[in-house]
Amino acid sequence: TFETRYNRLEVPRGSEFTLELPDGSLVRVNSGSVFCFPVRFSPASRTVYLEGEAYFEVEKDARHPFVVKADPVEVEVLGTHFNVEAYPGDAEVKTTLLEGSVAVNAPAVSSRITLSPGESAIYNRADKTLQEEKTKENNTATGWRDGHFHFDYLPLQEIARELSNAFHVKIKITDEDIKDFRIRAHFTEGESLDQMLDLLQPAGNFSYSKTNDTILIHSKLN
């Protein structure tokens, strides 16, 4: 009998880690994530576990499907480039396909979506729904890998979370009424966090202040 033993990789806030799996697949694990992978893949399939965010470049092997279990979704792969964002505290779990083909399953609600390049599958934890969404740009969801940020009408709460992970600081929105305010902005010049917040302020109608190691975002209406 084949017994699978797993390695557990915990990536602290402020770090990213790239590793090569036993089959030659490459995984880049983002800040604040936990990634578990077998010491040796089983003869039947290639199964890994993710809590947080990671970018995958999977080696093709039609006889051995590659499966990412990122509760509450499972992503089935043959060979492809894709990103999975599944931080436990986030309202949504997002799988974005850049190249190839993947199937995203939500076993709890018996839902399944097959993605084409440039598409995302978004699972809403509260509503327990799995929906397909076309991404305007293939690199929108994976900008964290190259220091670029593409916010296409994202809620301020989501932008704050992405910036918090990227710059390794705590960002707190103090007013509930602005958390869902959607902003469109692209940063490609390696801007600092202060520069980005200064540019985002007018678009999001907010102001910000710093207290110790935390950035507080306030509504301008107050």
mmCIF file of C-alpha atoms in Angstrom:
data_model
loop_
_atom_site.group_PDB
_atom_site.id
_atom_site.type_symbol
_atom_site.label_atom_id
_atom_site.label_comp_id
_atom_site.label_asym_id
_atom_site.label_seq_id
_atom_site.Cartn_x
_atom_site.Cartn_y
_atom_site.Cartn_z
ATOM 1 C CA THR A 1 0.000 0.000 0.000
ATOM 2 C CA PHE A 2 1.125 3.522 -0.782
ATOM 3 C CA GLU A 3 1.341 5.846 2.212
ATOM 4 C CA THR A 4 1.426 9.576 1.490
ATOM 5 C CA ARG A 5 3.520 11.722 3.818
ATOM 6 C CA TYR A 6 3.133 15.493 3.526
ATOM 7 C CA ASN A 7 5.509 18.420 3.853
ATOM 8 C CA ARG A 8 3.973 21.560 5.383
ATOM 9 C CA LEU A 9 5.267 24.955 4.234
ATOM 10 C CA GLU A 10 4.197 28.038 6.208
ATOM 11 C CA VAL A 11 5.099 31.329 4.515
ATOM 12 C CA PRO A 12 5.159 34.188 7.024
ATOM 13 C CA ARG A 13 3.810 37.648 6.280
ATOM 14 C CA GLY A 14 6.452 39.573 4.396
ATOM 15 C CA SER A 15 7.739 36.602 2.407
ATOM 16 C CA GLU A 16 7.074 34.602 -0.740
ATOM 17 C CA PHE A 17 8.469 31.161 -1.454
ATOM 18 C CA THR A 18 8.934 29.281 -4.724
ATOM 19 C CA LEU A 19 9.352 25.519 -4.728
ATOM 20 C CA GLU A 20 9.498 22.663 -7.212
ATOM 21 C CA LEU A 21 7.227 19.704 -6.530
ATOM 22 C CA PRO A 22 8.247 16.044 -7.041
ATOM 23 C CA ASP A 23 6.672 16.055 -10.534
ATOM 24 C CA GLY A 24 8.543 19.185 -11.654
ATOM 25 C CA SER A 25 5.598 21.566 -11.187
ATOM 26 C CA LEU A 26 6.480 25.019 -9.858
ATOM 27 C CA VAL A 27 4.516 26.722 -7.081
ATOM 28 C CA ARG A 28 5.008 30.257 -5.824
ATOM 29 C CA VAL A 29 3.351 30.600 -2.411
ATOM 30 C CA ASN A 30 2.305 34.070 -1.302
ATOM 31 C CA SER A 31 2.640 35.832 2.052
ATOM 32 C CA GLY A 32 0.673 34.460 5.020
ATOM 33 C CA SER A 33 -0.118 31.139 3.332
ATOM 34 C CA VAL A 34 0.145 27.456 4.269
ATOM 35 C CA PHE A 35 0.935 24.899 1.540
ATOM 36 C CA CYS A 36 1.013 21.124 2.083
ATOM 37 C CA PHE A 37 2.421 18.770 -0.545
ATOM 38 C CA PRO A 38 3.437 15.097 -0.547
ATOM 39 C CA VAL A 39 7.013 13.931 -0.168
ATOM 40 C CA ARG A 40 6.155 11.662 -3.106
ATOM 41 C CA PHE A 41 3.014 11.802 -5.251
ATOM 42 C CA SER A 42 0.724 8.785 -5.134
ATOM 43 C CA PRO A 43 0.445 6.581 -8.248
ATOM 44 C CA ALA A 44 -3.160 7.723 -8.782
ATOM 45 C CA SER A 45 -3.120 11.524 -8.526
ATOM 46 C CA ARG A 46 -1.165 14.616 -7.502
ATOM 47 C CA THR A 47 -2.973 16.267 -4.573
ATOM 48 C CA VAL A 48 -1.834 19.356 -2.657
ATOM 49 C CA TYR A 49 -3.494 21.564 -0.024
ATOM 50 C CA LEU A 50 -3.546 25.369 0.122
ATOM 51 C CA GLU A 51 -4.639 27.885 2.726
ATOM 52 C CA GLY A 52 -3.928 31.356 1.350
ATOM 53 C CA GLU A 53 -2.659 32.218 -2.131
ATOM 54 C CA ALA A 54 -0.355 30.515 -4.617
ATOM 55 C CA TYR A 55 0.502 30.622 -8.317
ATOM 56 C CA PHE A 56 0.946 27.268 -10.069
ATOM 57 C CA GLU A 57 2.768 26.143 -13.206
ATOM 58 C CA VAL A 58 1.763 22.496 -13.447
ATOM 59 C CA GLU A 59 3.653 19.871 -15.449
ATOM 60 C CA LYS A 60 1.412 18.080 -17.941
ATOM 61 C CA ASP A 61 0.587 14.485 -17.038
ATOM 62 C CA ALA A 62 -2.790 13.354 -18.365
ATOM 63 C CA ARG A 63 -2.676 10.078 -16.419
ATOM 64 C CA HIS A 64 -2.195 11.789 -13.070
ATOM 65 C CA PRO A 65 -4.559 14.730 -12.478
ATOM 66 C CA PHE A 66 -3.220 17.558 -10.322
ATOM 67 C CA VAL A 67 -5.676 18.631 -7.605
ATOM 68 C CA VAL A 68 -5.429 21.714 -5.376
ATOM 69 C CA LYS A 69 -7.670 21.431 -2.325
ATOM 70 C CA ALA A 70 -8.298 24.980 -1.061
ATOM 71 C CA ASP A 71 -11.291 24.609 1.206
ATOM 72 C CA PRO A 72 -14.101 25.085 0.208
ATOM 73 C CA VAL A 73 -13.068 24.554 -3.439
ATOM 74 C CA GLU A 74 -11.028 21.964 -5.309
ATOM 75 C CA VAL A 75 -9.183 22.805 -8.538
ATOM 76 C CA GLU A 76 -8.533 19.935 -10.979
ATOM 77 C CA VAL A 77 -5.723 20.366 -13.495
ATOM 78 C CA LEU A 78 -4.006 18.489 -16.314
ATOM 79 C CA GLY A 79 -1.273 21.032 -17.105
ATOM 80 C CA THR A 80 -1.624 24.774 -16.835
ATOM 81 C CA HIS A 81 -0.784 28.152 -15.234
ATOM 82 C CA PHE A 82 -3.281 29.424 -12.660
ATOM 83 C CA ASN A 83 -3.665 31.343 -9.408
ATOM 84 C CA VAL A 84 -5.681 30.325 -6.330
ATOM 85 C CA GLU A 85 -6.614 32.876 -3.675
ATOM 86 C CA ALA A 86 -8.151 31.157 -0.644
ATOM 87 C CA TYR A 87 -7.306 33.027 2.538
ATOM 88 C CA PRO A 88 -9.606 31.738 5.324
ATOM 89 C CA GLY A 89 -10.715 35.236 6.417
ATOM 90 C CA ASP A 90 -11.749 36.413 2.939
ATOM 91 C CA ALA A 91 -15.384 36.485 1.838
ATOM 92 C CA GLU A 92 -14.507 35.019 -1.576
ATOM 93 C CA VAL A 93 -12.241 32.252 -2.879
ATOM 94 C CA LYS A 94 -10.926 33.045 -6.362
ATOM 95 C CA THR A 95 -9.299 30.794 -8.961
ATOM 96 C CA THR A 96 -7.906 32.561 -12.052
ATOM 97 C CA LEU A 97 -6.698 30.693 -15.135
ATOM 98 C CA LEU A 98 -3.887 32.142 -17.259
ATOM 99 C CA GLU A 99 -3.072 29.212 -19.538
ATOM 100 C CA GLY A 100 -4.511 25.728 -20.176
ATOM 101 C CA SER A 101 -7.699 24.444 -18.568
ATOM 102 C CA VAL A 102 -8.907 23.786 -15.025
ATOM 103 C CA ALA A 103 -12.128 22.598 -13.425
ATOM 104 C CA VAL A 104 -13.134 24.212 -10.135
ATOM 105 C CA ASN A 105 -15.367 22.169 -7.819
ATOM 106 C CA ALA A 106 -17.293 23.274 -4.750
ATOM 107 C CA PRO A 107 -18.209 19.862 -3.296
ATOM 108 C CA ALA A 108 -20.380 21.280 -0.489
ATOM 109 C CA VAL A 109 -22.850 22.693 -3.030
ATOM 110 C CA SER A 110 -22.233 20.150 -5.830
ATOM 111 C CA SER A 111 -21.143 22.922 -8.177
ATOM 112 C CA ARG A 112 -18.474 22.734 -10.899
ATOM 113 C CA ILE A 113 -17.076 25.232 -13.415
ATOM 114 C CA THR A 114 -14.533 24.599 -16.188
ATOM 115 C CA LEU A 115 -12.430 27.675 -16.931
ATOM 116 C CA SER A 116 -10.785 28.928 -20.117
ATOM 117 C CA PRO A 117 -7.800 31.305 -20.062
ATOM 118 C CA GLY A 118 -8.774 34.762 -18.823
ATOM 119 C CA GLU A 119 -11.617 33.465 -16.674
ATOM 120 C CA SER A 120 -12.027 33.205 -12.903
ATOM 121 C CA ALA A 121 -14.217 31.051 -10.676
ATOM 122 C CA ILE A 122 -15.368 32.885 -7.544
ATOM 123 C CA TYR A 123 -16.841 31.059 -4.556
ATOM 124 C CA ASN A 124 -18.764 33.244 -2.112
ATOM 125 C CA ARG A 125 -18.443 31.793 1.404
ATOM 126 C CA ALA A 126 -21.586 33.482 2.766
ATOM 127 C CA ASP A 127 -23.913 32.671 -0.152
ATOM 128 C CA LYS A 128 -22.232 29.309 -0.880
ATOM 129 C CA THR A 129 -22.283 30.057 -4.615
ATOM 130 C CA LEU A 130 -19.695 29.352 -7.316
ATOM 131 C CA GLN A 131 -19.744 31.754 -10.261
ATOM 132 C CA GLU A 132 -17.681 32.361 -13.377
ATOM 133 C CA GLU A 133 -16.220 35.766 -14.182
ATOM 134 C CA LYS A 134 -14.200 36.944 -17.165
ATOM 135 C CA THR A 135 -11.022 38.791 -16.149
ATOM 136 C CA LYS A 136 -10.293 41.878 -18.240
ATOM 137 C CA GLU A 137 -6.554 41.226 -18.099
ATOM 138 C CA ASN A 138 -4.828 37.909 -17.565
ATOM 139 C CA ASN A 139 -2.423 39.330 -14.997
ATOM 140 C CA THR A 140 -5.023 41.079 -12.845
ATOM 141 C CA ALA A 141 -5.093 38.363 -10.189
ATOM 142 C CA THR A 142 -1.396 37.550 -10.237
ATOM 143 C CA GLY A 143 0.156 40.999 -10.068
ATOM 144 C CA TRP A 144 1.514 40.200 -6.603
ATOM 145 C CA ARG A 145 4.169 38.083 -8.348
ATOM 146 C CA ASP A 146 5.794 41.038 -10.122
ATOM 147 C CA GLY A 147 5.028 44.053 -7.921
ATOM 148 C CA HIS A 148 2.309 45.308 -10.290
ATOM 149 C CA PHE A 149 -1.198 45.982 -9.057
ATOM 150 C CA HIS A 150 -4.289 45.931 -11.256
ATOM 151 C CA PHE A 151 -7.445 46.870 -9.388
ATOM 152 C CA ASP A 152 -10.404 46.570 -11.755
ATOM 153 C CA TYR A 153 -13.368 47.944 -9.829
ATOM 154 C CA LEU A 154 -12.338 46.029 -6.714
ATOM 155 C CA PRO A 155 -13.976 46.765 -3.330
ATOM 156 C CA LEU A 156 -11.798 48.915 -1.075
ATOM 157 C CA GLN A 157 -11.756 46.082 1.474
ATOM 158 C CA GLU A 158 -10.167 43.746 -1.105
ATOM 159 C CA ILE A 159 -7.635 46.386 -2.181
ATOM 160 C CA ALA A 160 -6.665 46.935 1.461
ATOM 161 C CA ARG A 161 -6.143 43.192 1.942
ATOM 162 C CA GLU A 162 -3.952 42.891 -1.174
ATOM 163 C CA LEU A 163 -1.834 45.893 -0.158
ATOM 164 C CA SER A 164 -1.570 44.581 3.394
ATOM 165 C CA ASN A 165 -0.188 41.253 2.125
ATOM 166 C CA ALA A 166 2.125 42.889 -0.407
ATOM 167 C CA PHE A 167 3.635 45.520 1.891
ATOM 168 C CA HIS A 168 3.408 43.473 5.098
ATOM 169 C CA VAL A 169 1.569 46.069 7.165
ATOM 170 C CA LYS A 170 -1.790 46.047 8.938
ATOM 171 C CA ILE A 171 -4.449 48.074 7.125
ATOM 172 C CA LYS A 172 -7.775 48.618 8.842
ATOM 173 C CA ILE A 173 -10.879 50.273 7.362
ATOM 174 C CA THR A 174 -12.589 52.090 10.225
ATOM 175 C CA ASP A 175 -15.908 52.807 8.477
ATOM 176 C CA GLU A 176 -18.159 49.982 7.287
ATOM 177 C CA ASP A 177 -19.852 52.168 4.662
ATOM 178 C CA ILE A 178 -16.731 52.453 2.483
ATOM 179 C CA LYS A 179 -15.578 48.803 2.567
ATOM 180 C CA ASP A 180 -17.547 47.911 -0.572
ATOM 181 C CA PHE A 181 -16.664 51.075 -2.521
ATOM 182 C CA ARG A 182 -15.196 49.878 -5.836
ATOM 183 C CA ILE A 183 -12.067 51.454 -7.310
ATOM 184 C CA ARG A 184 -10.293 51.018 -10.643
ATOM 185 C CA ALA A 185 -6.555 51.733 -10.619
ATOM 186 C CA HIS A 186 -3.389 50.244 -12.115
ATOM 187 C CA PHE A 187 0.099 50.593 -10.623
ATOM 188 C CA THR A 188 3.020 49.367 -12.715
ATOM 189 C CA GLU A 189 5.933 51.632 -11.762
ATOM 190 C CA GLY A 190 6.850 50.022 -8.445
ATOM 191 C CA GLU A 191 5.061 52.718 -6.437
ATOM 192 C CA SER A 192 5.446 52.788 -2.648
ATOM 193 C CA LEU A 193 2.446 52.097 -0.400
ATOM 194 C CA ASP A 194 2.183 55.803 0.504
ATOM 195 C CA GLN A 195 2.236 56.795 -3.166
ATOM 196 C CA MET A 196 -0.511 54.285 -3.948
ATOM 197 C CA LEU A 197 -2.704 55.371 -1.039
ATOM 198 C CA ASP A 198 -2.244 59.041 -1.994
ATOM 199 C CA LEU A 199 -3.424 58.261 -5.531
ATOM 200 C CA LEU A 200 -6.306 56.050 -4.373
ATOM 201 C CA GLN A 201 -7.686 58.590 -1.859
ATOM 202 C CA PRO A 202 -9.616 60.784 -4.327
ATOM 203 C CA ALA A 203 -11.025 57.767 -6.197
ATOM 204 C CA GLY A 204 -12.187 56.075 -2.996
ATOM 205 C CA ASN A 205 -13.246 59.220 -1.156
ATOM 206 C CA PHE A 206 -11.216 58.232 1.899
ATOM 207 C CA SER A 207 -8.356 59.548 3.997
ATOM 208 C CA TYR A 208 -5.778 57.555 5.925
ATOM 209 C CA SER A 209 -3.574 57.875 8.967
ATOM 210 C CA LYS A 210 -0.857 55.804 10.612
ATOM 211 C CA THR A 211 -0.889 54.569 14.195
ATOM 212 C CA ASN A 212 2.182 52.584 15.228
ATOM 213 C CA ASP A 213 2.380 49.746 12.683
ATOM 214 C CA THR A 214 -1.205 50.071 11.438
ATOM 215 C CA ILE A 215 -2.675 52.155 8.618
ATOM 216 C CA LEU A 216 -6.231 53.344 9.322
ATOM 217 C CA ILE A 217 -8.524 54.190 6.399
ATOM 218 C CA HIS A 218 -11.359 56.619 7.212
ATOM 219 C CA SER A 219 -14.372 57.864 5.313
ATOM 220 C CA LYS A 220 -14.083 61.504 4.220
ATOM 221 C CA LEU A 221 -17.771 61.879 5.012
ATOM 222 C CA ASN A 222 -17.032 61.783 8.752
#
